[in-house]
mmCIF file of C-alpha atoms in Angstrom:
data_model
loop_
_atom_site.group_PDB
_atom_site.id
_atom_site.type_symbol
_atom_site.label_atom_id
_atom_site.label_comp_id
_atom_site.label_asym_id
_atom_site.label_seq_id
_atom_site.Cartn_x
_atom_site.Cartn_y
_atom_site.Cartn_z
ATOM 1 C CA MET Z 230 18.814 173.227 -94.356
ATOM 2 C CA ASP Z 231 19.641 176.223 -92.022
ATOM 3 C CA GLN Z 232 20.002 178.435 -94.789
ATOM 4 C CA ALA Z 233 16.708 177.156 -96.469
ATOM 5 C CA ALA Z 234 14.785 177.878 -93.184
ATOM 6 C CA ILE Z 235 16.208 180.973 -93.085
ATOM 7 C CA LYS Z 236 15.257 181.809 -96.701
ATOM 8 C CA MET Z 237 11.507 180.559 -96.152
ATOM 9 C CA CYS Z 238 10.876 182.486 -93.125
ATOM 10 C CA ASP Z 239 12.698 185.915 -94.938
ATOM 11 C CA ASN Z 240 10.420 185.944 -97.702
ATOM 12 C CA CYS Z 241 7.036 184.873 -95.738
ATOM 13 C CA GLU Z 242 4.776 187.838 -95.601
ATOM 14 C CA GLY Z 243 3.558 187.445 -92.118
ATOM 15 C CA CYS Z 244 7.082 186.942 -90.499
ATOM 16 C CA ARG Z 245 8.094 189.935 -92.193
ATOM 17 C CA LEU Z 246 5.161 191.974 -90.521
ATOM 18 C CA VAL Z 247 5.673 190.826 -86.933
ATOM 19 C CA HIS Z 248 9.282 190.937 -87.300
ATOM 20 C CA THR Z 249 11.449 192.525 -84.872
ATOM 21 C CA ALA Z 250 13.104 195.918 -85.699
ATOM 22 C CA ASP Z 251 16.713 195.961 -87.038
ATOM 23 C CA PRO Z 252 19.165 197.233 -84.147
ATOM 24 C CA PRO Z 253 19.913 201.031 -84.954
ATOM 25 C CA GLU Z 254 23.047 202.101 -86.928
ATOM 26 C CA PRO Z 255 26.176 203.262 -84.863
ATOM 27 C CA MET Z 256 25.812 206.810 -83.596
ATOM 28 C CA THR Z 257 27.123 209.514 -85.531
ATOM 29 C CA ARG Z 258 28.523 212.454 -83.061
ATOM 30 C CA ARG Z 259 28.401 216.013 -84.614
ATOM 31 C CA SER Z 260 31.717 217.915 -84.253
ATOM 32 C CA MET Z 261 31.861 221.176 -82.032
ATOM 33 C CA PRO Z 262 30.805 224.247 -84.023
ATOM 34 C CA GLU Z 263 33.735 226.885 -84.210
ATOM 35 C CA LYS Z 264 31.858 229.649 -82.597
ATOM 36 C CA PRO Z 265 29.580 230.104 -80.040
ATOM 37 C CA TRP Z 266 25.675 230.758 -80.907
ATOM 38 C CA VAL Z 267 25.991 229.139 -84.677
ATOM 39 C CA ASP Z 268 24.185 226.072 -84.348
ATOM 40 C CA LEU Z 269 21.386 225.607 -82.095
ATOM 41 C CA ALA Z 270 18.667 223.204 -81.204
ATOM 42 C CA ILE Z 271 15.324 224.012 -79.861
ATOM 43 C CA ASP Z 272 12.224 221.529 -78.684
ATOM 44 C CA PHE Z 273 9.261 222.110 -76.269
ATOM 45 C CA LEU Z 274 8.877 220.217 -73.081
ATOM 46 C CA GLY Z 275 5.604 219.686 -71.763
ATOM 47 C CA PRO Z 276 2.554 219.977 -71.383
ATOM 48 C CA MET Z 277 3.189 221.120 -67.485
ATOM 49 C CA PRO Z 278 0.343 220.693 -64.760
ATOM 50 C CA THR Z 279 -0.889 224.372 -65.266
ATOM 51 C CA SER Z 280 -1.231 223.257 -69.449
ATOM 52 C CA GLU Z 281 2.079 225.775 -70.099
ATOM 53 C CA TYR Z 282 5.204 224.274 -72.106
ATOM 54 C CA VAL Z 283 8.462 225.430 -71.853
ATOM 55 C CA LEU Z 284 10.581 226.496 -75.010
ATOM 56 C CA VAL Z 285 13.988 225.177 -74.625
ATOM 57 C CA VAL Z 286 16.937 226.588 -76.581
ATOM 58 C CA ILE Z 287 20.737 225.172 -76.480
ATOM 59 C CA ASP Z 288 23.593 226.379 -77.902
ATOM 60 C CA TYR Z 289 25.845 223.360 -79.571
ATOM 61 C CA TYR Z 290 29.116 225.079 -79.112
ATOM 62 C CA SER Z 291 28.803 226.423 -75.305
ATOM 63 C CA ARG Z 292 25.693 224.070 -74.323
ATOM 64 C CA TYR Z 293 24.367 227.456 -73.158
ATOM 65 C CA MET Z 294 20.648 227.192 -72.327
ATOM 66 C CA GLU Z 295 17.699 229.603 -72.924
ATOM 67 C CA LEU Z 296 14.297 228.714 -71.438
ATOM 68 C CA GLU Z 297 10.675 230.564 -72.162
ATOM 69 C CA VAL Z 298 7.585 229.247 -70.532
ATOM 70 C CA MET Z 299 4.761 229.584 -73.261
ATOM 71 C CA SER Z 300 0.903 229.211 -72.308
ATOM 72 C CA ARG Z 301 0.302 228.884 -76.277
ATOM 73 C CA ILE Z 302 2.587 227.234 -78.561
ATOM 74 C CA THR Z 303 1.579 228.309 -82.039
ATOM 75 C CA ALA Z 304 3.893 229.448 -84.680
ATOM 76 C CA CYS Z 305 3.476 233.229 -84.123
ATOM 77 C CA GLU Z 306 4.141 233.087 -80.347
ATOM 78 C CA THR Z 307 7.065 230.852 -81.103
ATOM 79 C CA VAL Z 308 8.490 233.289 -83.467
ATOM 80 C CA ARG Z 309 7.797 236.189 -81.172
ATOM 81 C CA ARG Z 310 9.662 234.457 -78.305
ATOM 82 C CA LEU Z 311 12.933 233.630 -80.333
ATOM 83 C CA LYS Z 312 12.892 237.137 -81.507
ATOM 84 C CA LYS Z 313 13.002 237.791 -77.653
ATOM 85 C CA ILE Z 314 16.092 235.427 -77.288
ATOM 86 C CA PHE Z 315 17.979 236.716 -80.407
ATOM 87 C CA ARG Z 316 17.805 240.172 -79.733
ATOM 88 C CA THR Z 317 20.095 239.754 -76.641
ATOM 89 C CA TRP Z 318 22.519 237.232 -78.599
ATOM 90 C CA GLY Z 319 21.773 237.176 -82.139
ATOM 91 C CA TYR Z 320 20.848 235.358 -85.208
ATOM 92 C CA PRO Z 321 22.265 231.612 -85.621
ATOM 93 C CA ARG Z 322 23.379 230.268 -88.530
ATOM 94 C CA THR Z 323 21.694 226.476 -88.207
ATOM 95 C CA ILE Z 324 18.695 225.544 -85.629
ATOM 96 C CA THR Z 325 17.720 222.043 -85.529
ATOM 97 C CA LEU Z 326 14.455 220.506 -84.480
ATOM 98 C CA ASP Z 327 11.896 218.398 -84.950
ATOM 99 C CA ASN Z 328 8.749 218.199 -86.814
ATOM 100 C CA ALA Z 329 6.192 219.692 -84.816
ATOM 101 C CA LYS Z 330 3.678 221.619 -86.591
ATOM 102 C CA GLN Z 331 4.822 225.174 -85.297
ATOM 103 C CA PHE Z 332 8.424 224.080 -86.676
ATOM 104 C CA VAL Z 333 7.214 223.300 -90.211
ATOM 105 C CA SER Z 334 4.603 225.975 -90.504
ATOM 106 C CA LYS Z 335 4.913 228.535 -93.308
ATOM 107 C CA GLU Z 336 4.892 231.379 -90.712
ATOM 108 C CA PHE Z 337 8.149 229.701 -88.865
ATOM 109 C CA THR Z 338 9.783 228.885 -92.084
ATOM 110 C CA ASP Z 339 9.491 232.219 -93.407
ATOM 111 C CA PHE Z 340 10.766 234.058 -90.200
ATOM 112 C CA CYS Z 341 13.988 231.698 -90.375
ATOM 113 C CA THR Z 342 14.321 232.617 -93.989
ATOM 114 C CA SER Z 343 13.835 236.097 -93.687
ATOM 115 C CA ILE Z 344 17.055 236.250 -90.887
ATOM 116 C CA GLY Z 345 19.110 233.821 -92.828
ATOM 117 C CA VAL Z 346 18.574 230.598 -90.435
ATOM 118 C CA VAL Z 347 18.656 227.050 -91.988
ATOM 119 C CA LEU Z 348 16.125 224.545 -90.585
ATOM 120 C CA ASN Z 349 17.821 220.958 -90.053
ATOM 121 C CA HIS Z 350 14.594 218.901 -89.348
ATOM 122 C CA THR Z 351 15.111 215.495 -87.622
ATOM 123 C CA THR Z 352 14.024 212.242 -88.699
ATOM 124 C CA PRO Z 353 10.353 211.809 -87.763
ATOM 125 C CA TYR Z 354 9.749 209.392 -84.966
ATOM 126 C CA TRP Z 355 13.714 209.985 -84.023
ATOM 127 C CA PRO Z 356 14.292 212.257 -81.102
ATOM 128 C CA GLN Z 357 18.088 210.693 -80.748
ATOM 129 C CA ALA Z 358 18.927 212.956 -83.873
ATOM 130 C CA ASN Z 359 18.205 215.940 -81.641
ATOM 131 C CA GLY Z 360 19.936 214.571 -78.561
ATOM 132 C CA GLU Z 361 21.805 217.613 -77.285
ATOM 133 C CA VAL Z 362 18.228 219.223 -76.168
ATOM 134 C CA GLU Z 363 16.533 216.152 -75.293
ATOM 135 C CA ARG Z 364 19.373 215.252 -72.910
ATOM 136 C CA GLN Z 365 18.520 218.742 -71.562
ATOM 137 C CA ASN Z 366 15.192 218.132 -71.257
ATOM 138 C CA ARG Z 367 15.719 215.389 -69.109
ATOM 139 C CA SER Z 368 17.729 217.316 -66.500
ATOM 140 C CA LEU Z 369 15.515 220.205 -66.417
ATOM 141 C CA LEU Z 370 12.336 217.699 -65.921
ATOM 142 C CA LYS Z 371 13.888 215.932 -62.891
ATOM 143 C CA ARG Z 372 13.911 219.706 -61.364
ATOM 144 C CA LEU Z 373 10.742 220.624 -62.432
ATOM 145 C CA LYS Z 374 9.154 217.568 -60.914
ATOM 146 C CA ILE Z 375 11.342 218.126 -57.440
ATOM 147 C CA SER Z 376 9.953 221.772 -57.799
ATOM 148 C CA ASN Z 377 6.363 220.839 -58.479
ATOM 149 C CA ALA Z 378 6.608 217.965 -55.398
ATOM 150 C CA LEU Z 379 7.703 220.175 -52.825
ATOM 151 C CA TYR Z 380 6.468 223.609 -53.244
ATOM 152 C CA GLY Z 381 3.531 222.995 -55.345
ATOM 153 C CA ASP Z 382 4.721 224.689 -57.978
ATOM 154 C CA TRP Z 383 6.952 223.947 -60.847
ATOM 155 C CA LYS Z 384 7.954 227.589 -61.557
ATOM 156 C CA VAL Z 385 9.445 228.203 -58.350
ATOM 157 C CA GLU Z 386 13.184 227.139 -58.706
ATOM 158 C CA LEU Z 387 13.078 227.731 -62.605
ATOM 159 C CA ASP Z 388 15.150 230.483 -62.932
ATOM 160 C CA ASP Z 389 17.578 229.488 -59.910
ATOM 161 C CA TYR Z 390 18.015 226.357 -61.934
ATOM 162 C CA LEU Z 391 19.044 227.940 -65.097
ATOM 163 C CA ILE Z 392 21.694 230.263 -63.541
ATOM 164 C CA LEU Z 393 23.080 227.420 -61.902
ATOM 165 C CA TYR Z 394 23.146 225.184 -64.958
ATOM 166 C CA ASN Z 395 24.871 228.083 -67.101
ATOM 167 C CA ASN Z 396 27.391 228.850 -64.645
ATOM 168 C CA SER Z 397 28.562 225.679 -63.492
ATOM 169 C CA PRO Z 398 31.284 223.465 -65.417
ATOM 170 C CA HIS Z 399 29.599 221.462 -67.977
ATOM 171 C CA SER Z 400 30.652 217.831 -67.612
ATOM 172 C CA VAL Z 401 31.574 217.215 -71.029
ATOM 173 C CA THR Z 402 33.808 221.000 -71.949
ATOM 174 C CA GLY Z 403 34.891 221.485 -68.396
ATOM 175 C CA MET Z 404 33.885 224.900 -68.932
ATOM 176 C CA ALA Z 405 30.810 226.813 -67.515
ATOM 177 C CA PRO Z 406 28.430 227.385 -70.547
ATOM 178 C CA SER Z 407 28.292 231.188 -70.077
ATOM 179 C CA GLU Z 408 31.815 231.396 -69.718
ATOM 180 C CA LEU Z 409 32.244 229.844 -73.395
ATOM 181 C CA LEU Z 410 29.005 231.928 -74.596
ATOM 182 C CA GLN Z 411 30.469 235.318 -73.830
ATOM 183 C CA ASN Z 412 34.163 234.792 -72.951
ATOM 184 C CA ARG Z 413 33.995 235.748 -69.450
ATOM 185 C CA LYS Z 414 33.126 234.177 -66.384
ATOM 186 C CA VAL Z 415 29.687 235.393 -64.783
ATOM 187 C CA ARG Z 416 29.798 236.120 -61.218
ATOM 188 C CA PHE Z 417 27.238 234.866 -59.447
ATOM 189 C CA LYS Z 418 26.495 233.505 -55.452
ATOM 190 C CA PHE Z 419 29.130 230.761 -55.413
ATOM 191 C CA PRO Z 420 32.922 231.598 -54.859
ATOM 192 C CA GLN Z 421 35.184 231.757 -57.637
ATOM 193 C CA ILE Z 422 38.905 231.907 -58.553
ATOM 194 C CA ASP Z 423 38.637 235.323 -60.559
ATOM 195 C CA ASP Z 424 37.527 236.774 -57.257
ATOM 196 C CA LEU Z 425 40.503 236.640 -56.109
ATOM 197 C CA GLY Z 426 43.045 237.344 -59.245
ATOM 198 C CA THR Z 427 42.675 236.734 -62.571
ATOM 199 C CA THR Z 428 43.710 233.255 -64.054
ATOM 200 C CA PRO Z 429 45.366 232.969 -67.678
ATOM 201 C CA PRO Z 430 42.505 231.522 -70.115
ATOM 202 C CA HIS Z 431 42.550 228.007 -71.443
ATOM 203 C CA SER Z 432 41.143 226.232 -74.613
ATOM 204 C CA ASP Z 433 41.276 222.093 -73.807
ATOM 205 C CA PHE Z 434 37.640 222.075 -73.509
ATOM 206 C CA ARG Z 435 37.315 221.032 -77.108
ATOM 207 C CA ASP Z 436 39.850 218.315 -76.575
ATOM 208 C CA ARG Z 437 37.556 217.356 -73.662
ATOM 209 C CA ASP Z 438 34.508 217.138 -76.125
ATOM 210 C CA ILE Z 439 35.971 215.449 -78.649
ATOM 211 C CA GLN Z 440 37.144 212.779 -76.015
ATOM 212 C CA LYS Z 441 33.438 212.660 -74.081
ATOM 213 C CA LYS Z 442 31.717 212.032 -77.318
ATOM 214 C CA PHE Z 443 34.223 209.248 -78.699
ATOM 215 C CA GLU Z 444 33.741 207.313 -75.283
ATOM 216 C CA GLY Z 445 30.134 207.892 -74.992
ATOM 217 C CA LYS Z 446 29.585 206.859 -78.933
ATOM 218 C CA GLU Z 447 31.701 203.709 -78.018
ATOM 219 C CA ARG Z 448 29.816 202.928 -75.018
ATOM 220 C CA GLU Z 449 26.486 203.215 -76.438
ATOM 221 C CA ASP Z 450 26.783 201.560 -79.866
ATOM 222 C CA GLU Z 451 28.093 198.340 -77.776
ATOM 223 C CA LYS Z 452 25.471 198.382 -75.238
ATOM 224 C CA ARG Z 453 22.545 199.120 -78.082
ATOM 225 C CA ARG Z 454 24.499 195.994 -80.500
ATOM 226 C CA ALA Z 455 24.476 198.829 -83.415
ATOM 227 C CA ARG Z 456 25.499 197.843 -86.710
ATOM 228 C CA PRO Z 457 25.260 199.496 -90.224
ATOM 229 C CA SER Z 458 22.475 199.044 -92.293
ATOM 230 C CA ASN Z 459 22.086 197.344 -95.607
ATOM 231 C CA ILE Z 460 19.443 199.215 -97.169
ATOM 232 C CA GLN Z 461 20.720 201.026 -100.163
ATOM 233 C CA THR Z 462 18.795 203.150 -102.554
ATOM 234 C CA GLY Z 463 16.526 200.913 -104.764
ATOM 235 C CA ASP Z 464 15.587 198.070 -102.118
ATOM 236 C CA THR Z 465 12.040 197.319 -101.118
ATOM 237 C CA VAL Z 466 10.840 197.818 -97.739
ATOM 238 C CA LEU Z 467 8.264 197.556 -95.376
ATOM 239 C CA MET Z 468 7.617 200.615 -92.847
ATOM 240 C CA LYS Z 469 7.423 200.164 -89.173
ATOM 241 C CA ASN Z 470 3.921 200.963 -87.565
ATOM 242 C CA LEU Z 471 4.901 203.556 -84.918
ATOM 243 C CA LEU Z 472 1.274 204.296 -84.057
ATOM 244 C CA THR Z 473 -0.290 201.062 -83.248
ATOM 245 C CA GLN Z 474 -4.250 201.039 -82.962
ATOM 246 C CA ASP Z 475 -4.447 197.816 -80.655
ATOM 247 C CA LYS Z 476 -2.638 194.571 -79.573
ATOM 248 C CA LEU Z 477 -2.812 192.591 -82.705
ATOM 249 C CA THR Z 478 -1.491 195.454 -84.801
ATOM 250 C CA THR Z 479 1.411 194.197 -86.929
ATOM 251 C CA ASP Z 480 4.932 195.632 -86.517
ATOM 252 C CA TYR Z 481 5.289 196.501 -90.241
ATOM 253 C CA GLY Z 482 2.544 197.676 -92.623
ATOM 254 C CA LYS Z 483 1.808 195.426 -95.664
ATOM 255 C CA GLU Z 484 2.306 198.136 -98.113
ATOM 256 C CA GLU Z 485 5.748 198.652 -99.984
ATOM 257 C CA TYR Z 486 7.852 201.212 -100.343
ATOM 258 C CA VAL Z 487 10.658 201.545 -102.826
ATOM 259 C CA VAL Z 488 14.200 203.770 -100.828
ATOM 260 C CA VAL Z 489 14.612 206.857 -103.147
ATOM 261 C CA LYS Z 490 17.295 208.677 -101.292
ATOM 262 C CA ARG Z 491 19.985 207.745 -98.202
ATOM 263 C CA ASN Z 492 21.387 210.560 -95.899
ATOM 264 C CA GLY Z 493 23.083 208.524 -93.479
ATOM 265 C CA PRO Z 494 20.677 206.894 -91.153
ATOM 266 C CA SER Z 495 17.780 208.802 -92.408
ATOM 267 C CA VAL Z 496 16.168 207.344 -95.458
ATOM 268 C CA THR Z 497 13.257 208.826 -97.702
ATOM 269 C CA VAL Z 498 11.095 206.046 -99.059
ATOM 270 C CA LYS Z 499 8.272 206.625 -101.579
ATOM 271 C CA SER Z 500 5.002 204.023 -101.510
ATOM 272 C CA SER Z 501 4.598 202.087 -104.905
ATOM 273 C CA GLU Z 502 0.816 202.557 -104.528
ATOM 274 C CA THR Z 503 0.290 206.386 -103.777
ATOM 275 C CA ASP Z 504 3.963 207.415 -104.728
ATOM 276 C CA LYS Z 505 3.661 209.244 -101.396
ATOM 277 C CA CYS Z 506 7.221 209.919 -100.120
ATOM 278 C CA PHE Z 507 8.084 209.611 -96.182
ATOM 279 C CA ASP Z 508 11.288 210.281 -93.978
ATOM 280 C CA ARG Z 509 12.011 207.499 -91.799
ATOM 281 C CA HIS Z 510 15.414 206.267 -89.919
ATOM 282 C CA THR Z 511 17.081 202.911 -91.044
ATOM 283 C CA SER Z 512 15.795 201.073 -87.773
ATOM 284 C CA HIS Z 513 11.703 201.850 -89.099
ATOM 285 C CA LEU Z 514 12.221 200.022 -91.985
ATOM 286 C CA ARG Z 515 12.535 196.534 -92.869
ATOM 287 C CA LYS Z 516 14.286 195.114 -96.075
ATOM 288 C CA VAL Z 517 12.279 192.995 -98.553
ATOM 289 C CA SER Z 518 14.305 190.255 -100.266
ATOM 290 C CA GLY Z 519 13.813 188.963 -103.563
ATOM 291 C CA PRO Z 520 13.064 185.326 -104.197
ATOM 292 C CA ASP Z 521 17.054 184.475 -104.219
ATOM 293 C CA GLU Z 522 18.286 186.912 -101.739
ATOM 294 C CA VAL Z 523 18.624 185.566 -98.106
ATOM 295 C CA GLN Z 524 18.773 187.840 -95.334
ATOM 296 C CA PHE Z 525 20.514 186.761 -92.259
ATOM 297 C CA GLU Z 526 19.883 188.382 -88.788
ATOM 298 C CA PRO Z 527 23.205 190.044 -87.160
ATOM 299 C CA GLY Z 528 25.738 187.319 -86.611
ATOM 300 C CA ASP Z 529 23.856 184.291 -88.183
ATOM 301 C CA THR Z 530 25.666 183.642 -91.605
ATOM 302 C CA PRO Z 531 29.334 183.697 -90.136
ATOM 303 C CA SER Z 532 27.960 181.540 -86.966
ATOM 304 C CA ILE Z 533 26.368 178.947 -89.417
ATOM 305 C CA GLN Z 534 29.386 178.796 -91.304
ATOM 306 C CA GLU Z 535 31.284 178.806 -88.518
ATOM 307 C CA ALA Z 536 29.581 176.017 -87.130
ATOM 308 C CA THR Z 537 29.583 173.660 -90.402
ATOM 309 C CA GLU Z 538 33.197 173.976 -90.903
ATOM 310 C CA HIS Z 539 34.065 173.656 -87.336
ATOM 311 C CA ILE Z 540 32.197 170.456 -86.879
ATOM 312 C CA ALA Z 541 33.398 169.288 -90.296
ATOM 313 C CA LEU Z 542 36.737 169.537 -89.458
ATOM 314 C CA ARG Z 543 36.227 167.597 -85.764
ATOM 315 C CA ARG Z 544 34.552 164.585 -87.762
ATOM 316 C CA SER Z 545 37.431 164.597 -90.158
ATOM 317 C CA SER Z 546 40.390 164.751 -87.721
ATOM 318 C CA ARG Z 547 38.661 162.512 -84.935
ATOM 319 C CA ALA Z 548 40.204 159.517 -84.500
ATOM 320 C CA PRO Z 549 37.537 156.276 -83.627
ATOM 321 C CA LYS Z 550 38.486 154.295 -80.484
ATOM 322 C CA PRO Z 551 36.609 150.566 -80.111
ATOM 323 C CA SER Z 552 33.901 150.344 -77.574
ATOM 324 C CA LYS Z 553 35.619 148.958 -74.124
ATOM 325 C CA ARG Z 554 32.823 146.391 -74.261
ATOM 326 C CA PHE Z 555 34.945 144.815 -77.354
ATOM 327 C CA SER Z 556 38.501 145.064 -76.008
ATOM 328 C CA PRO Z 557 40.439 141.977 -75.109
#
């Protein structure tokens, strides 16, 4: 009876449209690059009270940060600011970024192609895929809020924050980003042991990076109750309504899509009506089961079976006792 009820609800079109989203897949941690300034991540932070934006550039190896305040965030201006940064540190090999208009424009793509940079666009509506720069944006935003509240100008302490961040030991690697990037310690106002004498270099930052990432992955996967998605190539799915119009908008749209490609948690689906393709995360899709297929929620299948077996076992082994009313 339980399985029949689940099957009936799973094949109900109305239930599918308002169904709770599937939990996210377990986190996939990116391994540390072999060299500094090879893999970068970029993003825009804003808008600010002055209608300006901050272009944030992060090096995946050293966690070194570069910031550029921009009043216009066109593709042309973005290319100009990146050229300014690249003339100091050189061209990277890859850049991870989202799908903002500036980053998917022909001008920006042609610029990166001309200098041999490969663009890794994240899955739409899934900022966690560019987690390194998103995490730094959170810390940077806190500092800018404090500066704007105390001094009325969010730019006052921007340079001070940047030099302190780049020259302070990172919580993951244990070394300052500037030190990992330049292979030397940059002198600033904080006293350093190098001012007294030379110290032998150490290379345990890579081990710390792996350990911190593993600990964070286990903790976050457990907190988010993550589990692998069962969506495969060829499945029919519904797409989550990410831009709702009103309170009565269903969680999923009625149009059905076919999965044509899957790369980890990123899925490419094709519309059955228009043949248009979309890139989505597995958490934004809902599998449509066939008439003879039953979808169970996480833990439902084993719990029902175990409960049934457990009840049958208890009933078969239970020794009946006569009521005390009929005892002699």
